[in-house]
């Protein structure tokens, strides 16, 4: 096939995407895009193979679903061949991003789930080949079972989009990718404010707990003056991963006739509760003259915590995404946790931020001792009235062997 024919087919494919939000959109012009884009890649993470931190302006950001090594017919490819699965996953990701006016060169964050820590070096090698040296995103790893047992790796991403959407989240479903009819593969967060809602959980079996947790989240959205259609992405920590079909059934019922936004699933080892769900939502209205970059919010009926906010709202400012933060290998959990926060403090300073300007933290812990050490140490780094929204998940592994904790963070650059 000659180059001209490939170009024609690509244009036809992009123009044929299905959008379920019902709102019109256009692409940023090349001039506006270059002026607004200005992605800054800071440092290199020896642990993850990605960049230490990425800074982006207030631009539209595509958030994807979790992609598995699945072909367009819904079949997992080459269950024993990690290289083939990685290629399929990133091909799926690239296809979805193209519909969202983006590509792999504009990915700012990758969240990677692997079934065994032994796979991490091979995944890192693949990322080094697939991404340009000066355009590698920040990367987060977690180890555990995936929602389909034949898969070895799953990936979701955040990327800069050239689509301009008018205050509403734009949901995009890609015809050539396998998925349920009511689930979208990518959503675009418009420019402006956004909120991070910490993980919420309810007791009961997986069906009861999922239904009750979604009801709780809906109450939080209403308190914030938001609707289900403002949700950009949900992340669900579930045990076991094999029960995902029950969670998906409840998700579909919760959204009713609406599109189900991109969802990411991470297996944790909790026996009670069995599920916890966090979300990201757009918040572009009602803040014509925001006073602060960040608001730390405790909805009515909830109790404020000194170590995490129930909701954090970014009102304005450049956003910063960080690769997983690790400590050195220690027999003492407290020292490992101290290492993590010490390393993060240095990176925050380098990007022009600090612990008071974090919007979201995800803590992955492997042992009870690491979890307890985190509870003891993190209050020393956060002001009690402005800790980030957060979820803490006990998992089988954090990617790197011998490490018992990693921290995944999002923040803003401090205004000058």
Coordinates of C-alpha atoms in Angstrom, one line a residue:
X1 CA 0.0 0.0 0.0
X2 CA 1.5 3.3 -1.0
X3 CA 1.9 6.3 1.3
X4 CA -0.9 8.3 -0.2
X5 CA -3.4 5.5 0.2
X6 CA -2.4 4.9 3.8
X7 CA -2.9 8.6 4.5
X8 CA -6.4 8.6 2.9
X9 CA -7.4 5.5 4.9
X10 CA -6.1 7.2 8.1
X11 CA -8.1 10.3 7.5
X12 CA -11.2 8.3 6.7
X13 CA -10.7 6.3 9.9
X14 CA -10.3 9.4 12.1
X15 CA -13.3 11.2 10.6
X16 CA -15.5 8.1 11.1
X17 CA -15.1 7.9 14.9
X18 CA -18.2 7.7 17.0
X19 CA -18.7 10.3 19.8
X20 CA -21.3 9.7 22.3
X21 CA -21.3 13.0 24.2
X22 CA -23.4 14.7 21.5
X23 CA -21.4 18.0 21.7
X24 CA -19.4 19.5 18.8
X25 CA -15.6 19.8 19.0
X26 CA -12.8 21.1 16.8
X27 CA -9.1 20.7 16.9
X28 CA -6.7 23.3 18.1
X29 CA -4.9 25.0 15.2
X30 CA -1.2 24.1 14.8
X31 CA -0.2 27.6 16.0
X32 CA -2.4 27.6 19.0
X33 CA -1.4 24.0 19.8
X34 CA 2.3 24.7 19.8
X35 CA 1.8 27.8 22.0
X36 CA -0.4 26.0 24.4
X37 CA 1.2 22.6 24.5
X38 CA 4.7 23.1 25.8
X39 CA 5.0 19.8 27.6
X40 CA 8.0 19.8 30.0
X41 CA 9.8 16.5 30.7
X42 CA 11.9 16.6 33.8
X43 CA 14.6 14.1 34.7
X44 CA 14.7 10.4 34.2
X45 CA 13.3 7.7 36.6
X46 CA 15.8 4.9 37.0
X47 CA 13.1 2.8 38.7
X48 CA 10.3 3.1 36.2
X49 CA 12.1 3.8 32.9
X50 CA 10.0 6.9 32.4
X51 CA 10.4 10.6 33.1
X52 CA 10.5 11.7 36.8
X53 CA 7.8 14.4 36.2
X54 CA 5.8 15.9 33.3
X55 CA 4.4 19.4 33.5
X56 CA 1.5 20.5 31.2
X57 CA -0.4 23.7 30.8
X58 CA -4.2 23.9 31.2
X59 CA -5.0 21.9 28.0
X60 CA -7.6 19.3 27.1
X61 CA -6.4 15.9 28.5
X62 CA -7.5 12.6 27.1
X63 CA -8.0 9.9 29.8
X64 CA -8.3 6.3 28.5
X65 CA -9.9 3.1 29.7
X66 CA -7.6 0.3 30.7
X67 CA -6.3 -1.4 27.6
X68 CA -5.7 -5.2 27.5
X69 CA -3.8 -7.1 24.8
X70 CA -7.1 -7.7 23.1
X71 CA -7.7 -7.8 19.3
X72 CA -10.8 -6.2 17.8
X73 CA -12.7 -9.5 18.2
X74 CA -12.2 -9.5 22.0
X75 CA -9.5 -12.2 22.0
X76 CA -6.3 -11.9 24.1
X77 CA -3.3 -12.3 21.8
X78 CA -0.5 -14.8 22.4
X79 CA -1.0 -15.4 26.1
X80 CA 2.6 -16.6 26.6
X81 CA 4.3 -13.9 24.5
X82 CA 4.7 -10.6 26.5
X83 CA 6.2 -8.8 23.5
X84 CA 3.2 -9.6 21.4
X85 CA 0.9 -8.5 24.2
X86 CA 2.7 -5.2 24.7
X87 CA 2.5 -4.4 21.0
X88 CA -1.3 -5.1 21.0
X89 CA -1.8 -3.0 24.1
X90 CA 0.1 0.0 22.8
X91 CA -1.5 -0.3 19.3
X92 CA -4.9 -0.2 21.0
X93 CA -3.8 2.8 23.0
X94 CA -2.5 4.6 19.9
X95 CA -5.7 3.9 18.0
X96 CA -7.8 5.4 20.8
X97 CA -5.6 8.4 21.2
X98 CA -5.8 9.2 17.5
X99 CA -9.5 9.6 17.8
X100 CA -9.0 12.0 20.7
X101 CA -6.7 14.2 18.7
X102 CA -3.6 12.8 20.3
X103 CA -0.8 10.2 19.8
X104 CA 1.9 8.4 21.8
X105 CA 4.2 11.5 21.5
X106 CA 1.8 13.4 23.7
X107 CA 1.2 10.9 26.4
X108 CA 2.1 12.4 29.8
X109 CA 1.3 9.5 32.0
X110 CA 1.1 5.7 31.8
X111 CA -0.4 3.4 34.5
X112 CA 0.8 -0.1 34.0
X113 CA -0.5 -3.3 35.7
X114 CA 1.6 -6.5 35.3
X115 CA 0.9 -9.9 36.7
X116 CA 4.5 -10.5 37.9
X117 CA 7.3 -8.2 38.9
X118 CA 9.7 -10.2 36.8
X119 CA 8.0 -8.7 33.7
X120 CA 8.9 -5.1 34.7
X121 CA 12.3 -5.0 32.9
X122 CA 10.8 -6.2 29.6
X123 CA 8.0 -3.6 29.9
X124 CA 10.5 -0.9 30.5
X125 CA 12.6 -2.0 27.5
X126 CA 9.5 -1.9 25.3
X127 CA 8.6 1.7 26.5
X128 CA 12.1 2.8 25.7
X129 CA 11.7 1.5 22.1
X130 CA 8.2 2.7 21.6
X131 CA 8.6 6.3 23.0
X132 CA 11.1 8.9 21.9
X133 CA 14.0 9.5 24.4
X134 CA 12.9 13.1 25.0
X135 CA 9.2 12.3 25.1
X136 CA 8.8 9.5 27.6
X137 CA 5.9 9.9 30.0
X138 CA 5.8 9.4 33.7
X139 CA 5.1 5.7 34.5
X140 CA 3.4 4.0 37.4
X141 CA 3.6 0.2 38.0
X142 CA 1.5 -2.1 40.1
X143 CA 1.6 -5.9 40.3
X144 CA -1.4 -8.2 40.6
X145 CA -3.9 -10.4 38.7
X146 CA -5.7 -8.7 35.8
X147 CA -9.3 -8.8 34.9
X148 CA -8.7 -11.4 32.1
X149 CA -6.5 -14.2 33.2
X150 CA -4.7 -14.7 29.8
X151 CA -3.4 -11.1 29.9
X152 CA 0.0 -10.3 31.3
X153 CA -0.2 -6.5 31.1
X154 CA -2.8 -3.8 31.1
X155 CA -2.3 0.0 30.5
X156 CA -4.2 3.2 30.8
X157 CA -3.0 6.7 29.9
X158 CA -3.4 10.4 30.1
X159 CA -2.4 12.4 27.0
X160 CA -2.6 16.0 25.7
X161 CA -5.5 16.3 23.2
X162 CA -5.9 18.8 20.3
X163 CA -9.7 18.7 20.6
X164 CA -11.4 21.7 22.0
X165 CA -14.5 20.7 23.9
X166 CA -17.0 23.2 25.2
X167 CA -16.9 22.8 29.0
X168 CA -18.4 19.3 28.9
X169 CA -16.5 16.0 29.0
X170 CA -16.3 14.4 25.6
X171 CA -16.7 10.7 25.4
X172 CA -15.3 8.8 22.5
X173 CA -15.9 5.2 21.4
X174 CA -13.6 3.7 18.8
X175 CA -15.2 1.4 16.3
X176 CA -12.1 -0.7 15.6
X177 CA -11.5 -1.6 19.3
X178 CA -13.4 -4.2 21.2
X179 CA -15.6 -3.1 24.0
X180 CA -19.2 -3.2 25.4
X181 CA -21.7 -1.1 23.5
X182 CA -22.2 1.4 26.4
X183 CA -18.5 1.7 27.5
X184 CA -16.2 4.4 26.0
X185 CA -12.5 3.9 25.5
X186 CA -11.4 7.5 26.0
X187 CA -12.8 10.8 27.4
X188 CA -11.4 14.3 27.0
X189 CA -11.2 16.5 30.1
X190 CA -11.8 20.1 28.9
X191 CA -9.6 23.0 29.9
X192 CA -10.5 24.4 33.3
X193 CA -11.1 22.9 36.7
X194 CA -11.2 19.3 37.7
X195 CA -11.8 17.4 40.8
X196 CA -10.2 14.2 42.3
X197 CA -12.6 12.3 44.5
X198 CA -10.8 9.9 47.0
X199 CA -11.6 6.3 47.0
X200 CA -14.9 5.4 48.6
X201 CA -16.0 2.0 49.8
X202 CA -19.0 0.2 51.3
X203 CA -19.4 -3.2 52.9
X204 CA -21.1 -6.3 51.6
X205 CA -20.5 -8.8 48.8
X206 CA -19.0 -7.4 45.6
X207 CA -22.4 -6.6 44.0
X208 CA -23.8 -4.9 47.1
X209 CA -20.6 -3.0 47.8
X210 CA -20.3 -1.8 44.2
X211 CA -23.8 -0.5 44.1
X212 CA -23.5 1.2 47.5
X213 CA -20.1 2.8 46.6
X214 CA -21.4 4.2 43.4
X215 CA -24.4 5.7 45.3
X216 CA -21.9 7.3 47.7
X217 CA -19.9 8.8 44.8
X218 CA -23.1 10.1 43.2
X219 CA -23.9 11.9 46.5
X220 CA -20.4 13.5 46.4
X221 CA -20.9 14.6 42.9
X222 CA -24.2 16.2 43.7
X223 CA -22.6 18.0 46.7
X224 CA -20.1 19.5 44.2
X225 CA -22.8 20.5 41.8
X226 CA -21.7 17.8 39.3
X227 CA -23.5 15.1 37.3
X228 CA -22.5 11.6 36.1
X229 CA -21.7 13.1 32.7
X230 CA -18.9 15.2 34.3
X231 CA -17.0 12.0 35.2
X232 CA -13.8 11.6 33.2
X233 CA -12.5 8.3 34.6
X234 CA -13.2 5.9 37.4
X235 CA -10.6 3.6 39.0
X236 CA -11.8 0.5 40.9
X237 CA -9.7 -1.5 43.3
X238 CA -11.3 -4.9 43.5
X239 CA -10.8 -8.3 45.1
X240 CA -10.7 -10.6 43.3
X241 CA -10.1 -9.3 39.8
X242 CA -12.1 -12.2 38.4
X243 CA -15.3 -10.6 39.8
X244 CA -15.0 -7.7 37.4
X245 CA -18.1 -8.9 35.5
X246 CA -20.2 -8.2 38.6
X247 CA -18.7 -4.8 38.9
X248 CA -19.3 -3.9 35.3
X249 CA -22.9 -5.0 35.6
X250 CA -23.4 -2.5 38.5
X251 CA -21.5 0.2 36.6
X252 CA -23.8 -0.2 33.6
X253 CA -26.9 -0.1 35.9
X254 CA -25.6 3.0 37.7
X255 CA -25.1 5.0 34.4
X256 CA -28.4 3.7 33.0
X257 CA -28.8 4.8 29.4
X258 CA -25.7 7.0 29.7
X259 CA -22.3 6.1 28.4
X260 CA -20.0 4.4 31.0
X261 CA -16.8 6.5 31.2
X262 CA -13.4 4.9 31.0
X263 CA -12.8 2.6 33.9
X264 CA -9.5 1.2 35.2
X265 CA -9.3 -1.9 37.4
X266 CA -6.6 -2.7 39.9
X267 CA -6.7 -5.9 42.0
X268 CA -6.0 -5.3 45.7
X269 CA -5.8 -7.9 48.5
X270 CA -8.5 -6.4 50.7
X271 CA -11.1 -8.8 52.1
X272 CA -13.2 -6.1 53.6
X273 CA -14.1 -3.9 51.8
X274 CA -14.0 -5.9 48.5
X275 CA -14.1 -2.8 46.4
X276 CA -13.1 0.9 46.5
X277 CA -13.8 3.4 43.7
X278 CA -12.2 6.8 43.1
X279 CA -12.9 9.2 40.2
X280 CA -11.8 12.2 38.2
X281 CA -14.4 14.7 37.1
X282 CA -14.5 18.0 35.2
X283 CA -15.5 21.1 37.1
X284 CA -15.5 24.0 34.7
X285 CA -18.5 26.0 35.8
X286 CA -19.2 28.3 38.7
X287 CA -15.6 29.3 39.2
X288 CA -15.3 32.5 37.2
X289 CA -12.9 34.1 39.7
X290 CA -11.3 31.3 41.7
X291 CA -9.2 32.6 44.6
X292 CA -7.0 29.6 45.2
X293 CA -5.3 27.1 42.9
X294 CA -6.6 24.2 44.9
X295 CA -9.6 23.6 47.2
X296 CA -9.6 20.8 49.7
X297 CA -13.2 19.8 50.3
X298 CA -15.0 17.7 52.9
X299 CA -18.6 17.1 51.7
X300 CA -21.5 17.3 54.2
X301 CA -21.8 14.1 56.2
X302 CA -18.1 13.2 55.9
X303 CA -15.4 13.6 58.5
X304 CA -12.3 15.5 57.5
X305 CA -9.0 13.6 57.7
X306 CA -5.5 15.2 58.4
X307 CA -3.8 12.8 55.9
X308 CA -6.1 12.9 52.9
X309 CA -8.9 15.1 51.5
X310 CA -12.2 13.6 50.5
X311 CA -12.1 15.8 47.4
X312 CA -9.5 18.0 45.9
X313 CA -10.4 20.6 43.2
X314 CA -7.9 22.1 40.8
X315 CA -9.1 25.5 39.9
X316 CA -6.3 26.6 37.6
X317 CA -2.6 26.2 37.0
X318 CA -0.2 23.9 35.2
X319 CA -0.5 20.3 36.2
X320 CA 2.3 18.0 37.2
X321 CA 2.3 14.2 36.9
X322 CA 4.9 12.1 38.6
X323 CA 6.3 8.6 38.0
X324 CA 6.0 6.1 40.8
X325 CA 8.1 7.1 43.8
X326 CA 10.1 4.4 45.5
X327 CA 12.4 4.2 48.5
X328 CA 15.5 2.1 48.8
X329 CA 15.2 -1.5 49.8
X330 CA 15.2 -1.7 53.6
X331 CA 14.4 -4.2 56.3
X332 CA 12.8 -1.3 58.1
X333 CA 9.5 -0.2 56.6
X334 CA 9.8 3.3 58.2
X335 CA 13.1 3.9 56.4
X336 CA 11.7 2.9 53.1
X337 CA 8.7 5.2 53.5
X338 CA 11.0 8.0 54.6
X339 CA 13.0 7.5 51.4
X340 CA 9.9 7.8 49.3
X341 CA 8.9 11.1 50.7
X342 CA 12.4 12.5 50.7
X343 CA 12.8 11.7 47.0
X344 CA 9.4 13.1 46.3
X345 CA 10.2 16.3 48.1
X346 CA 13.3 16.9 45.9
X347 CA 11.3 16.3 42.7
X348 CA 8.5 18.6 43.8
X349 CA 11.0 21.4 44.4
X350 CA 12.6 20.8 41.0
X351 CA 9.2 21.3 39.2
X352 CA 8.2 24.3 41.3
X353 CA 5.7 22.6 43.5
X354 CA 5.5 21.2 47.1
X355 CA 3.5 18.8 49.2
X356 CA 0.9 21.6 49.8
X357 CA 0.2 21.7 46.1
X358 CA -0.6 18.0 45.5
X359 CA -4.1 17.2 44.3
X360 CA -4.0 13.4 44.2
X361 CA -2.0 10.6 45.7
X362 CA -2.3 6.9 45.3
X363 CA -0.4 4.7 47.8
X364 CA 0.3 1.1 46.8
X365 CA 1.5 -0.9 49.8
X366 CA 2.6 -4.6 49.9
X367 CA 2.9 -5.2 53.7
X368 CA 1.1 -4.2 56.8
X369 CA 4.3 -2.7 58.1
X370 CA 4.6 -0.4 55.1
X371 CA 1.0 0.6 55.5
X372 CA 1.5 1.4 59.1
X373 CA 4.7 3.3 58.4
X374 CA 2.9 5.4 55.8
X375 CA 0.2 6.3 58.3
X376 CA 2.8 7.4 60.8
X377 CA 5.0 9.4 58.4
X378 CA 2.8 11.1 55.9
X379 CA 1.2 13.5 58.4
X380 CA 4.7 15.1 58.8
X381 CA 4.6 16.2 55.1
X382 CA 1.1 17.5 54.7
X383 CA -0.7 20.4 56.3
X384 CA -3.8 19.1 58.1
X385 CA -6.1 21.4 56.1
X386 CA -4.7 20.6 52.6
X387 CA -3.6 17.0 52.2
X388 CA -4.2 15.5 48.7
X389 CA -7.2 13.4 47.8
X390 CA -5.9 9.8 48.1
X391 CA -6.5 6.1 47.9
X392 CA -4.4 3.5 49.7
X393 CA -4.4 0.0 48.2
X394 CA -2.7 -3.1 49.5
X395 CA -1.5 -5.0 46.5
X396 CA 0.6 -8.1 45.6
X397 CA 3.5 -6.0 44.4
X398 CA 4.6 -2.5 43.3
X399 CA 6.5 -3.5 40.2
X400 CA 10.0 -3.4 41.6
X401 CA 11.1 -6.5 43.4
X402 CA 11.9 -6.1 47.1
X403 CA 10.0 -2.8 47.4
X404 CA 7.0 -2.6 49.7
X405 CA 5.5 0.8 48.8
X406 CA 5.3 3.2 45.9
X407 CA 3.5 6.5 45.6
X408 CA 1.8 7.9 42.5
X409 CA 1.1 11.7 42.6
X410 CA -0.5 14.5 40.7
X411 CA -0.1 18.2 41.6
X412 CA 0.1 21.7 40.3
X413 CA 3.0 24.2 39.8
X414 CA 2.8 26.9 42.5
X415 CA 1.7 30.2 41.2
X416 CA 4.4 32.9 41.4

